[in-house]
mmCIF file of C-alpha atoms and ligand atoms in Angstrom:
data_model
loop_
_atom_site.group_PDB
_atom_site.id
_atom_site.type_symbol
_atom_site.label_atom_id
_atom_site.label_comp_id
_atom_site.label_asym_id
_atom_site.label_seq_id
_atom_site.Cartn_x
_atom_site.Cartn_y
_atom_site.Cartn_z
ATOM 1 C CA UNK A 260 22.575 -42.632 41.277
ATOM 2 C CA UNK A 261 18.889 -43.425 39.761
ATOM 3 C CA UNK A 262 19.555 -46.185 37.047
ATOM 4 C CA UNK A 263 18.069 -43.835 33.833
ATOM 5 C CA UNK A 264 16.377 -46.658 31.360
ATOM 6 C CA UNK A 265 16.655 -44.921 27.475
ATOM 7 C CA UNK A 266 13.614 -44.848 26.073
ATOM 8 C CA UNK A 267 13.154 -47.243 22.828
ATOM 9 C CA UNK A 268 14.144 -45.274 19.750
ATOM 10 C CA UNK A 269 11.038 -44.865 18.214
ATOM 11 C CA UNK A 270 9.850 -43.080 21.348
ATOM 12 C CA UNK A 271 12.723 -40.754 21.500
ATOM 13 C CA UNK A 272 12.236 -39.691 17.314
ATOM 14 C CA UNK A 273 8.350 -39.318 18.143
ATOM 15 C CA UNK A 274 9.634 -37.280 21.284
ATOM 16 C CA UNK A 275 12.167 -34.815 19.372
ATOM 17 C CA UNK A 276 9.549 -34.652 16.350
ATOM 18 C CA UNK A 277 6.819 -33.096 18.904
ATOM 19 C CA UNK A 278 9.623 -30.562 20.486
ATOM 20 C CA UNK A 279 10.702 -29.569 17.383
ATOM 21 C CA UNK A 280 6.990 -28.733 16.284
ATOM 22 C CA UNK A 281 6.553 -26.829 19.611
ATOM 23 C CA UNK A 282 9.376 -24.591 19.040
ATOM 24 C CA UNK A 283 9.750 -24.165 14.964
ATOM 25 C CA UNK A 284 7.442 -21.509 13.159
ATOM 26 C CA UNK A 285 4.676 -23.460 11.372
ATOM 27 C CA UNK A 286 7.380 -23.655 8.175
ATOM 28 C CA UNK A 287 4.976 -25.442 5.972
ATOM 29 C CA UNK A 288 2.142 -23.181 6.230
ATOM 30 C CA UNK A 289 4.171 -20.343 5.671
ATOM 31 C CA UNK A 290 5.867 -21.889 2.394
ATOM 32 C CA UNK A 291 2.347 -22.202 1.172
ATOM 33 C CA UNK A 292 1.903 -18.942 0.841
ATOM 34 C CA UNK A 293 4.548 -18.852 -1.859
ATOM 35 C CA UNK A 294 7.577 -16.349 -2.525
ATOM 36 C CA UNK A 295 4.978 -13.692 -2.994
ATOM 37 C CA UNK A 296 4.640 -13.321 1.201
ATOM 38 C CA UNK A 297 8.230 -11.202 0.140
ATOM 39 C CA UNK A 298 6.017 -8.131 -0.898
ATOM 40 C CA UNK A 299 4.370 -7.558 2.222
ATOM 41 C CA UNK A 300 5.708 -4.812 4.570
ATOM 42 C CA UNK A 301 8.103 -7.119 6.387
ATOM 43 C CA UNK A 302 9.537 -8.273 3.172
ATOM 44 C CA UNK A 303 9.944 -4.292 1.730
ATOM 45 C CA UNK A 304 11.061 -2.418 4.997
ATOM 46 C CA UNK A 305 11.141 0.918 5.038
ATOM 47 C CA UNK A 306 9.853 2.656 1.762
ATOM 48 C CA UNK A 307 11.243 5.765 -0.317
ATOM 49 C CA UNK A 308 10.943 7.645 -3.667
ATOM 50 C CA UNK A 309 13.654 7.579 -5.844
ATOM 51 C CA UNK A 310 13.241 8.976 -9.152
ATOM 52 C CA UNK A 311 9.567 8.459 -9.878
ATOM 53 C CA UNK A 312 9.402 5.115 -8.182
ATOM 54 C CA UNK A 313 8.707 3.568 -5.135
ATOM 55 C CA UNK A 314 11.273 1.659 -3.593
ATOM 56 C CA UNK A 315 11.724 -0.641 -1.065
ATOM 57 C CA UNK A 316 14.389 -0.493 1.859
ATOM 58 C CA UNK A 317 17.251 -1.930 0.097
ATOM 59 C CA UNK A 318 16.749 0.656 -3.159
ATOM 60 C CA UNK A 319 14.702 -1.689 -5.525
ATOM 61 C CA UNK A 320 11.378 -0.552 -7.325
ATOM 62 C CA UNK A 321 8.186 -2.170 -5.915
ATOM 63 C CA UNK A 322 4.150 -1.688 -6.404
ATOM 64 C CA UNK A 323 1.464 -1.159 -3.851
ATOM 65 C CA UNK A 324 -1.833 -2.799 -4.737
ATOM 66 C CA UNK A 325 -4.711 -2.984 -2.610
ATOM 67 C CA UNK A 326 -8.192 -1.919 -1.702
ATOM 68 C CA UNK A 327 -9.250 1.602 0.266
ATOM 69 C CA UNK A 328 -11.564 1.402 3.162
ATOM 70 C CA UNK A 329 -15.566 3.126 3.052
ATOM 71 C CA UNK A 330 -16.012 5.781 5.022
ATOM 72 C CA UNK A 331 -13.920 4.671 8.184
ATOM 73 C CA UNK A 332 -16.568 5.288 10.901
ATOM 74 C CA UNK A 333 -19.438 4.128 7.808
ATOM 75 C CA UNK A 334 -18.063 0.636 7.741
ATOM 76 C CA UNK A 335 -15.743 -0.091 10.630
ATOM 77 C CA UNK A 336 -16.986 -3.791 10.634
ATOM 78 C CA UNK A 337 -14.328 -4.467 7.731
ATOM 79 C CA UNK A 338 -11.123 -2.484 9.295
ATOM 80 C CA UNK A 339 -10.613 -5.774 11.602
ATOM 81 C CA UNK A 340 -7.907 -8.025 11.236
ATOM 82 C CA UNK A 341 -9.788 -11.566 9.775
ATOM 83 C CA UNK A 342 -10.515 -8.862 6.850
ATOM 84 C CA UNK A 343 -7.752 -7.543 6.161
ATOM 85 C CA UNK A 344 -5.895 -10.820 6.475
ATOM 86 C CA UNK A 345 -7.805 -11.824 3.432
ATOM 87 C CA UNK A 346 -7.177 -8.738 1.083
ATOM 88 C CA UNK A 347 -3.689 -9.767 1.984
ATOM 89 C CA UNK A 348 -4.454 -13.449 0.684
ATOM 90 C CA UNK A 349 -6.158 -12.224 -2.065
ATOM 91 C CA UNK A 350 -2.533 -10.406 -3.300
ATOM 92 C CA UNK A 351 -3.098 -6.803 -1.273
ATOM 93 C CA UNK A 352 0.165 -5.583 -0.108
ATOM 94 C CA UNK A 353 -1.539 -2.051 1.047
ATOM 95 C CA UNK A 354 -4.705 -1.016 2.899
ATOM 96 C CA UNK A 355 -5.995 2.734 2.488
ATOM 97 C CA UNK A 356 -8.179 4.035 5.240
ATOM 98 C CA UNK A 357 -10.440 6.818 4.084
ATOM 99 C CA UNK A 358 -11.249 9.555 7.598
ATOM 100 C CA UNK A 359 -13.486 11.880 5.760
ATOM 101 C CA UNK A 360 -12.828 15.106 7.941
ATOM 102 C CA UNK A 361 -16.467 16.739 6.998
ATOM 103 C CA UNK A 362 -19.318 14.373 6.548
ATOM 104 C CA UNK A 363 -21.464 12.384 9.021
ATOM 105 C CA UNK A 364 -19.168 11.082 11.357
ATOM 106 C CA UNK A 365 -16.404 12.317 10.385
ATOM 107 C CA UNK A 366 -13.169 13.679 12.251
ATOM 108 C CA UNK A 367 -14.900 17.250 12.628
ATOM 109 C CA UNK A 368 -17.351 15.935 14.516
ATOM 110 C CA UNK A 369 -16.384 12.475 16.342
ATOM 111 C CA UNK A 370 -12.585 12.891 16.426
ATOM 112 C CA UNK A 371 -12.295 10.283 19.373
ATOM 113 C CA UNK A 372 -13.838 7.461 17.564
ATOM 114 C CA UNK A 373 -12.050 8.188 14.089
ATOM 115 C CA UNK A 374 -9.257 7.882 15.794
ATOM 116 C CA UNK A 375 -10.038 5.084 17.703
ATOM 117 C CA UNK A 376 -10.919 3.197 14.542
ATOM 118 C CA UNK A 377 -7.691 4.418 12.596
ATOM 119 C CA UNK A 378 -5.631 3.144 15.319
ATOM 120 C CA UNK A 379 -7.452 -0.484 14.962
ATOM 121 C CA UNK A 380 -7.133 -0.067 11.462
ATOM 122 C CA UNK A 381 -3.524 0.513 11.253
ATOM 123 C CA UNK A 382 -2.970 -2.120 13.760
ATOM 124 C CA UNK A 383 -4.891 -4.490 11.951
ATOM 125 C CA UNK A 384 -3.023 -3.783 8.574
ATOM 126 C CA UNK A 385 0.747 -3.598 9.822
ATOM 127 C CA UNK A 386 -0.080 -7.328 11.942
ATOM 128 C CA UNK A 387 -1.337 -8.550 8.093
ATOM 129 C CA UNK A 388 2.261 -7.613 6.657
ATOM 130 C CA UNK A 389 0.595 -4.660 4.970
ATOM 131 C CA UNK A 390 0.966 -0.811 4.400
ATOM 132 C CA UNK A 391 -1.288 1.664 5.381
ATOM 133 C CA UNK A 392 -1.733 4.559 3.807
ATOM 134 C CA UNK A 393 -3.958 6.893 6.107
ATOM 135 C CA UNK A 394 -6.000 8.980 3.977
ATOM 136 C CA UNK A 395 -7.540 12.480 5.226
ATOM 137 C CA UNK A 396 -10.364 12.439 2.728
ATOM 138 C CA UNK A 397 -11.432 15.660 1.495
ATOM 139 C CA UNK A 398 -13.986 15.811 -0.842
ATOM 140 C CA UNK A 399 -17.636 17.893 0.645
ATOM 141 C CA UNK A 400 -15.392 20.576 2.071
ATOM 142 C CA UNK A 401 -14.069 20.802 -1.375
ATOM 143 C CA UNK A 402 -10.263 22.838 -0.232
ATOM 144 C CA UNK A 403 -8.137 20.861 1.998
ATOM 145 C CA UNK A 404 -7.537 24.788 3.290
ATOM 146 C CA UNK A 405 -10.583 24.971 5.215
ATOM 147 C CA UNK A 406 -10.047 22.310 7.504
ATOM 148 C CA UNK A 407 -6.239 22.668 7.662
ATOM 149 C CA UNK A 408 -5.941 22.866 11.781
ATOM 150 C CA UNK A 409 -7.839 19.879 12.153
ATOM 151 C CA UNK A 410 -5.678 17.928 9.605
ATOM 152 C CA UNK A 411 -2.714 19.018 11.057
ATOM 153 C CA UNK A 412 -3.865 17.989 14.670
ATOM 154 C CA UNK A 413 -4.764 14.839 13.210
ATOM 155 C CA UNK A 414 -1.744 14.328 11.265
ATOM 156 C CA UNK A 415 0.395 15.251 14.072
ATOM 157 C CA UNK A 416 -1.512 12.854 16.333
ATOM 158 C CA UNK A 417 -0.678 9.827 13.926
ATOM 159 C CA UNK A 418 2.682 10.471 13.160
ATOM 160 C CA UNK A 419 3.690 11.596 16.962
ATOM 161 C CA UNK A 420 1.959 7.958 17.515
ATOM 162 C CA UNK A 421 3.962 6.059 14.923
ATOM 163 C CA UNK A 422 7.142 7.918 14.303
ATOM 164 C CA UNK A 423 8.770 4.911 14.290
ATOM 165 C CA UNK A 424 6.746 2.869 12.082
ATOM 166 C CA UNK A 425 7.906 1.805 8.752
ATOM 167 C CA UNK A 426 4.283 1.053 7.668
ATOM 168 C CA UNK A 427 2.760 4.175 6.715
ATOM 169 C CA UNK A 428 2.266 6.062 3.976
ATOM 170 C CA UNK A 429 0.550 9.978 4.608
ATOM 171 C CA UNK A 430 -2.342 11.189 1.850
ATOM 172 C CA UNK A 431 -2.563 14.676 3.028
ATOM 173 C CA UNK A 432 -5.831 15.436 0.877
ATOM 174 C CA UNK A 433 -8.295 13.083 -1.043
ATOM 175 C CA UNK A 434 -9.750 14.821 -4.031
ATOM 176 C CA UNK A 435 -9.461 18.542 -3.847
ATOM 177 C CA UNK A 436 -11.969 20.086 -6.335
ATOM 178 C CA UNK A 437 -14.189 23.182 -6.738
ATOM 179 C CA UNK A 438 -12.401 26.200 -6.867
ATOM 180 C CA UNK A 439 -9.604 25.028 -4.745
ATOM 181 C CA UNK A 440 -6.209 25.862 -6.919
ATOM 182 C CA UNK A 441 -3.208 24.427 -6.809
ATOM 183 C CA UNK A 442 -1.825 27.409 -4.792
ATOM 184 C CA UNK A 443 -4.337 25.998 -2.277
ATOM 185 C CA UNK A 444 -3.040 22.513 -1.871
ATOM 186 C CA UNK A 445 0.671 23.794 -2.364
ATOM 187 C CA UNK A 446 -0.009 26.387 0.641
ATOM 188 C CA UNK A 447 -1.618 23.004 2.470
ATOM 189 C CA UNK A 448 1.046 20.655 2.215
ATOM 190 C CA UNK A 449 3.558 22.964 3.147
ATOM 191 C CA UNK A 450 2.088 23.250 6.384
ATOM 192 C CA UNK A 451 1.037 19.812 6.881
ATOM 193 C CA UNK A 452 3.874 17.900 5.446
ATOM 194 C CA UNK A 453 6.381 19.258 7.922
ATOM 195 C CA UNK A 454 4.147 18.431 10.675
ATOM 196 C CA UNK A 455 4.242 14.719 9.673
ATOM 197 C CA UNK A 456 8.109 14.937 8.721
ATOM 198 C CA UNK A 457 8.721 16.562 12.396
ATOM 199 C CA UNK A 458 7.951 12.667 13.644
ATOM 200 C CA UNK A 459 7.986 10.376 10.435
ATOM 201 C CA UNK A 460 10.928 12.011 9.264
ATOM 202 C CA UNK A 461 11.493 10.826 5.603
ATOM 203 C CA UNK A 462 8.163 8.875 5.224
ATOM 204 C CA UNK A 463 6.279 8.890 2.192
ATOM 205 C CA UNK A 464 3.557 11.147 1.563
ATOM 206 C CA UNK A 465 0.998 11.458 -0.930
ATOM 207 C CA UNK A 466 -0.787 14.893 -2.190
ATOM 208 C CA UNK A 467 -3.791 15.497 -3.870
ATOM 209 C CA UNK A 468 -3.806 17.138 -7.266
ATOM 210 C CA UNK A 469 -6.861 19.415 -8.724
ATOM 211 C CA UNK A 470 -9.681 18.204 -10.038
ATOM 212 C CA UNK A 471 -10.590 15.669 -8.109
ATOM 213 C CA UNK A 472 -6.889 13.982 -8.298
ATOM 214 C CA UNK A 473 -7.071 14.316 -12.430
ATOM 215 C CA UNK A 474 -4.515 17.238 -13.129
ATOM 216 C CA UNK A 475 -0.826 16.708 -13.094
ATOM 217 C CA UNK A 476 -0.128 19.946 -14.890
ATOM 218 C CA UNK A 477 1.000 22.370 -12.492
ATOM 219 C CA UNK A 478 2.815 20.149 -10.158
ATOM 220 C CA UNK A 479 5.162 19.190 -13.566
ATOM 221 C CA UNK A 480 4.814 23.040 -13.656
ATOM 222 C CA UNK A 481 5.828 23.694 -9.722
ATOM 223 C CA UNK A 482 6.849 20.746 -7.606
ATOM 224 C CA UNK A 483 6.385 20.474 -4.264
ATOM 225 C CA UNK A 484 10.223 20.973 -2.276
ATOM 226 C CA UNK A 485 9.706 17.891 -0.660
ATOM 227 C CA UNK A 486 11.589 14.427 -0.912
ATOM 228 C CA UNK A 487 9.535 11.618 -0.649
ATOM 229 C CA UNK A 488 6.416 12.417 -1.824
ATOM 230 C CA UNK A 489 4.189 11.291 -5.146
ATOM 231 C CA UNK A 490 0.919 13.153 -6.302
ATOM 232 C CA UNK A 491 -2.086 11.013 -6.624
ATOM 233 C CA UNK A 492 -4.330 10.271 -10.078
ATOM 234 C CA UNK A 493 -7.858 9.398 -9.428
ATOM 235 C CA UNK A 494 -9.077 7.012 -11.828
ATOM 236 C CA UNK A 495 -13.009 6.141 -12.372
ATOM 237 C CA UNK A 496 -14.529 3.639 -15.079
ATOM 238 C CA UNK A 497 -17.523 5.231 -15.498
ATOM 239 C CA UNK A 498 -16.526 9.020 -16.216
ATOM 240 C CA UNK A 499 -12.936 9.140 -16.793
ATOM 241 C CA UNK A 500 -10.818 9.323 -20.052
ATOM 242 C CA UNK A 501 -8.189 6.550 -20.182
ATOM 243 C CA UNK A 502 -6.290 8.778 -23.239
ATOM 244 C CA UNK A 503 -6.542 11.494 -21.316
ATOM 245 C CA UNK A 504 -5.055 9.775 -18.048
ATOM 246 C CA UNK A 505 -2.684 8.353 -19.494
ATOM 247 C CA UNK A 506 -0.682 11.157 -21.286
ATOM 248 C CA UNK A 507 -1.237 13.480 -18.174
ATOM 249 C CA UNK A 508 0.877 10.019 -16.547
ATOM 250 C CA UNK A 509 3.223 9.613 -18.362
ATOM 251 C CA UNK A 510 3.933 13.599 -18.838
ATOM 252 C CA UNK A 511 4.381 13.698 -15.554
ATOM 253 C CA UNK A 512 6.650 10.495 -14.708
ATOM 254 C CA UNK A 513 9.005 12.108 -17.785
ATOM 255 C CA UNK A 514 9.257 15.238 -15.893
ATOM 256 C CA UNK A 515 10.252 13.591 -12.805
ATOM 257 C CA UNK A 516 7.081 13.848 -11.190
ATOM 258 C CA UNK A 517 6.314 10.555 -8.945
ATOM 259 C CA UNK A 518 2.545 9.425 -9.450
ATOM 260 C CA UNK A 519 0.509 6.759 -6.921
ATOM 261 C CA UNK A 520 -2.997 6.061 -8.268
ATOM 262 C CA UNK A 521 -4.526 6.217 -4.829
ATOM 263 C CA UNK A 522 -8.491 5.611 -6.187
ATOM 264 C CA UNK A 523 -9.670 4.001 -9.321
ATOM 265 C CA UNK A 524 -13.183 2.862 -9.240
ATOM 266 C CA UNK A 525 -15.301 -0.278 -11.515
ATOM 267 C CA UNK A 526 -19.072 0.652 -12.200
ATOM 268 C CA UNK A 527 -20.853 -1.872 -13.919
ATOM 269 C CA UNK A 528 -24.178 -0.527 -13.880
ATOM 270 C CA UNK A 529 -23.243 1.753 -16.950
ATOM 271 C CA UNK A 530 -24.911 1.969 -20.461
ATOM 272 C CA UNK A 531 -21.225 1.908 -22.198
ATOM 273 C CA UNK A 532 -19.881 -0.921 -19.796
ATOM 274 C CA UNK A 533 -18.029 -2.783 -22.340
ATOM 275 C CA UNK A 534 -15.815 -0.025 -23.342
ATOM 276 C CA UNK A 535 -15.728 1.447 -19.994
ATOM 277 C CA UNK A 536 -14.193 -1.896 -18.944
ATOM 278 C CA UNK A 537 -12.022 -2.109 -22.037
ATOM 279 C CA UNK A 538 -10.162 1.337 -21.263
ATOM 280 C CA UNK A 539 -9.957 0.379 -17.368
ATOM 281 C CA UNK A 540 -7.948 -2.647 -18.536
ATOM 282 C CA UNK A 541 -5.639 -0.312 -20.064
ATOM 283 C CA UNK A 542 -5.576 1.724 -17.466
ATOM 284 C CA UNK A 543 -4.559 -0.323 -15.214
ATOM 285 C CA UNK A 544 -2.508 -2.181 -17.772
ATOM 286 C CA UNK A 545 -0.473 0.796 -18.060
ATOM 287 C CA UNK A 546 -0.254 1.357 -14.179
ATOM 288 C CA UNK A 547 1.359 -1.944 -14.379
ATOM 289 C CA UNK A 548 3.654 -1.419 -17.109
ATOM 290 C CA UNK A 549 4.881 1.652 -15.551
ATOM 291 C CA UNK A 550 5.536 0.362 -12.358
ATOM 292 C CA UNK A 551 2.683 2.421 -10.167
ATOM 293 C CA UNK A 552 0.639 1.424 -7.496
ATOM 294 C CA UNK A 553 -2.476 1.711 -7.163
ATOM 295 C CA UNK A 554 -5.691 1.307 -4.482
ATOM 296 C CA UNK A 555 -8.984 0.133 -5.284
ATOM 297 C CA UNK A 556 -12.428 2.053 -4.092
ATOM 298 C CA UNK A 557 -13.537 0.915 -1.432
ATOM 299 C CA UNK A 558 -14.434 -2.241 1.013
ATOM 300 C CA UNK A 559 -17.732 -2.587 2.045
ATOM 301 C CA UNK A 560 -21.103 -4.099 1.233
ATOM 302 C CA UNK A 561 -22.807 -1.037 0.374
ATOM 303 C CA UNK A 562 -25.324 -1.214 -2.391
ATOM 304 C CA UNK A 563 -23.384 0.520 -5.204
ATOM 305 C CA UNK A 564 -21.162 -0.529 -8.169
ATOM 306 C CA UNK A 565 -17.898 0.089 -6.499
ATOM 307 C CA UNK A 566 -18.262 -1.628 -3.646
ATOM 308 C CA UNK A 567 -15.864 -5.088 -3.061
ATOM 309 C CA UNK A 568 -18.651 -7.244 -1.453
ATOM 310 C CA UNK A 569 -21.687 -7.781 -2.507
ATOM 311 C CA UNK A 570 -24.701 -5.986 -0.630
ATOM 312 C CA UNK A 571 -25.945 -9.580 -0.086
ATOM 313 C CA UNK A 572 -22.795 -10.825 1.790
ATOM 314 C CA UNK A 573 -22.859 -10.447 5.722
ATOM 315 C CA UNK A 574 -19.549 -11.881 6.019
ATOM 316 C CA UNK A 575 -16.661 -9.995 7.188
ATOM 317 C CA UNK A 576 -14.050 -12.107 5.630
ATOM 318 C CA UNK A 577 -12.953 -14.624 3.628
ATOM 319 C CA UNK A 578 -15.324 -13.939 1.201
ATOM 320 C CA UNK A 579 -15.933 -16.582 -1.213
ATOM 321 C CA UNK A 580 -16.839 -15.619 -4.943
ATOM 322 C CA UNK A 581 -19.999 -15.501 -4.731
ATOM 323 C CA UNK A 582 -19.666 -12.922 -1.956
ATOM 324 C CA UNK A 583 -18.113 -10.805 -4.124
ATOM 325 C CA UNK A 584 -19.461 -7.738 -6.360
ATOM 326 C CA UNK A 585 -18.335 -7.853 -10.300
ATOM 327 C CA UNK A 586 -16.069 -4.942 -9.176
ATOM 328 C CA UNK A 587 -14.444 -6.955 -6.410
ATOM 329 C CA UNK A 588 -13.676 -10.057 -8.879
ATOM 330 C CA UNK A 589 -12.031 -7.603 -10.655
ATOM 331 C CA UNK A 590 -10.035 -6.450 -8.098
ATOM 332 C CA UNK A 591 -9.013 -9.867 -6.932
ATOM 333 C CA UNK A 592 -8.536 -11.157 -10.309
ATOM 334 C CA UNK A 593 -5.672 -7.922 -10.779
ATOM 335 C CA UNK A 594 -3.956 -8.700 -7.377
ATOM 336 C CA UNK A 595 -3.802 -12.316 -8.174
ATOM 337 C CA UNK A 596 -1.823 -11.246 -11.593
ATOM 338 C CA UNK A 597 0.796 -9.455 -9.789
ATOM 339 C CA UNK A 598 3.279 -8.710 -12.227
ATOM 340 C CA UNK A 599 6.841 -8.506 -11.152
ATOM 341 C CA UNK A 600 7.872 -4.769 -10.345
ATOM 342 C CA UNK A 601 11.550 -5.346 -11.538
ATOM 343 C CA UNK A 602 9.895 -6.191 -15.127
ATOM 344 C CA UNK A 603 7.671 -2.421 -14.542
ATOM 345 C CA UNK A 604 11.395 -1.203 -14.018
ATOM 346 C CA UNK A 605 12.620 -2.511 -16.938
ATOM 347 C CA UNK A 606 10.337 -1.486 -19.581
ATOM 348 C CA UNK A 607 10.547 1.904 -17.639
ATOM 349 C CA UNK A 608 14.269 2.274 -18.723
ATOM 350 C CA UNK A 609 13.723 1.384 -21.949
ATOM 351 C CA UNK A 610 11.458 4.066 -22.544
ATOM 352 C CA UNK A 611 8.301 2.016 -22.972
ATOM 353 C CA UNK A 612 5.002 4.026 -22.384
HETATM 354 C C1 LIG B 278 -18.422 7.809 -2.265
HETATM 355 C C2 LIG B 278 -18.994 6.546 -1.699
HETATM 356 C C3 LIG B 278 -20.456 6.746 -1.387
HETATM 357 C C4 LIG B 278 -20.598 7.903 -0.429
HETATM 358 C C5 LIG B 278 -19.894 9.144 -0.963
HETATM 359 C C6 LIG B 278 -19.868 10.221 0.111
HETATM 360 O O1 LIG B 278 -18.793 5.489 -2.615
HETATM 361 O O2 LIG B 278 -21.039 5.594 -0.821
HETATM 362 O O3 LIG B 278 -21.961 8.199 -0.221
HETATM 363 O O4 LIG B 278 -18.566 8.863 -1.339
HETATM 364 O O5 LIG B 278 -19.445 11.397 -0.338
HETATM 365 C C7 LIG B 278 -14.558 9.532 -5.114
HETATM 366 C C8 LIG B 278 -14.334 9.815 -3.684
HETATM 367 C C9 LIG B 278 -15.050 8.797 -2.808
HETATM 368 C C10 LIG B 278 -16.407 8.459 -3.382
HETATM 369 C C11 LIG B 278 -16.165 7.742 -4.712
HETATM 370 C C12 LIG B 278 -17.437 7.219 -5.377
HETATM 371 O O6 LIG B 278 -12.979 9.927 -3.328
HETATM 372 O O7 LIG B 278 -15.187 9.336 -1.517
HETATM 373 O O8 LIG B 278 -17.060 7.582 -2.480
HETATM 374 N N1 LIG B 278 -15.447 8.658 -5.585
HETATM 375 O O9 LIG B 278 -18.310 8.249 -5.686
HETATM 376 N N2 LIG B 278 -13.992 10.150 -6.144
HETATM 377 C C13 LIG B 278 -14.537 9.691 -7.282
HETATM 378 C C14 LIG B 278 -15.472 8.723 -6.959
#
């Protein structure tokens, strides 16, 4: 028998400490985080309407925030995971990636790499702990109708891919406008949305509303006979009226009808800035008071008012503030408030508006 000598017994702590660091998940880093790491996808689950809310998987009332991507194939650079770690430091809980169908680049006419990028994209988001809400965004080609193979292809392609994902959210048409009626985009969605629910059976899908995502009145008037599904309000600074959003809201969520502000937009180079900022702030107060979530337009650098980084900025992520546009202090200033959804609830059932 080989005569075992014990180790002294500060060599045996300093021994256990180092195992124990080898084996444990880095518990301190995590912590710093804060309880707030609880809103991310793993702390939510699976997601569902009920009523006019969202709720997570065990039945409670929550709120997306985040930021929506460029034009996928126009600024891929950001869709990678570094960058959307940060949104998710910064307080994002969602990422919304924007696949025009029509324009340059687009899925009509590079389908492969559209894809290719989604995929990355969605990857990226779901390792950050966030949603994804993948976005077929119509807006040249005016009526999600025209296109409506190629979205359910694409659709089909996504939710075939990711059936069993609890990550994703489904906006069947950014922005309808022109002529298109909503006849049109209830015809759409009644094709499309049983393609995604085929695969993603009960996930949660969001549809376009006239007007460039500004009219709630005929879906109070008609609803869609879907479960799980909320109709989007597009919300811009510069040219939109925060009375006038704000009653077609709140009409809506007293009808029943769910409502996920899937664009609002912060231009600063405007001649009335100060009350353009002024009713954004009560815009978005209200979003908050009423519990909805909401996605900011858009991440890049591009040289234009909405845009999160500043055209100056090369970076790709952690962005300092200096990096950022005026817009994207907004946005990050918002996500840091975070107010609790339960309160949103509350004031809800009291009948506050
Ligand atoms: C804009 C982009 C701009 C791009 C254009 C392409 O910011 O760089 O050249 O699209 O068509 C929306 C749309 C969204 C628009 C955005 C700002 O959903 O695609 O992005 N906007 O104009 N609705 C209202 C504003």
């Amino acid at each position: 028998m080989r005569n075992k000598r014990r180790r002294p017994l500060y060599k045996r702590t300093v021994l256990l400490l180092a195992a124990l660091l080898l084996v444990l998940p880095p518990v301190a880093c995590m912590a710093a985080e804060g309880p707030e790491e609880k809103d991310g996808l793993s702390g939510y689950g699976k997601l569902s309407v009920q009523g006019t809310r969202l709720c997570a998987e065990d039945g409670s009332p929550i709120v997306l925030r985040g930021i929506s991507s460029h034009g996928l194939a126009w600024f891929p650079e950001y869709i990678s995971y570094p960058s959307l770690k940060t949104l998710r430091e910064y307080g994002a809980n969602v990422f919304r990636v924007a696949v025009y169908p029509a324009q340059n680049d687009g899925y009509l006419e590079e389908p492969e790499l559209n894809r290719k990028l989604l995929y990355a994209a969605i990857e990226n988001a779901l390792a950050a702990d966030m949603y994804v809400i993948v976005d077929w965004h119509v807006l040249q080609d005016k009526n999600p109708l025209k296109h409506k193979d190629k979205a359910k292809e694409f659709f089909k392609d996504i939710a075939e891919r990711y059936r069993q994902e609890p990550g994703i959210l489904y906006e069947i048409c950014n922005e309808p406008n022109g002529s298109t009626s909503y006849a049109d985009i209830k015809q759409y969605a009644k094709e499309v949305i049983p393609v995604i629910r085929k695969y993603a059976a009960d996930a949660v899908v969001l549809v376009g509303t006239p007007k460039f995502c500004t009219t709630l009145e005929d879906a109070i008037k008609d609803p869609l006979p879907f479960e799980n599904i909320m109709y989007t309000y597009h919300y811009y600074s510069d040219v939109s009226d925060c009375r006038y959003a704000r009653s077609q809201i709140t009409k809506a969520l007293d009808n029943g009808i769910p409502v996920f502000a899937s664009e609002w937009g912060y231009k600063v180079e405007s001649k009335t800035l100060n009350r353009d900022t002024e009713s954004l702030d009560l815009f978005l107060d209200f979003l908050e008071e009423r519990g909805i979530s909401w996605v900011n337009w858009a991440l890049s650098n591009k040289k234009e008012s909405y845009s999160f980084i500043s055209s100056k900025s090369k970076a790709l992520s952690g962005w300092t503030e200096e990096e950022l546009t005026p817009s994207g202090k907004y946005v990050v200033a918002r996500l840091k408030e975070r107010p609790d959804a339960s309160a949103a609830s509350k004031a809800q059932e009291e009948g506050y508006s």
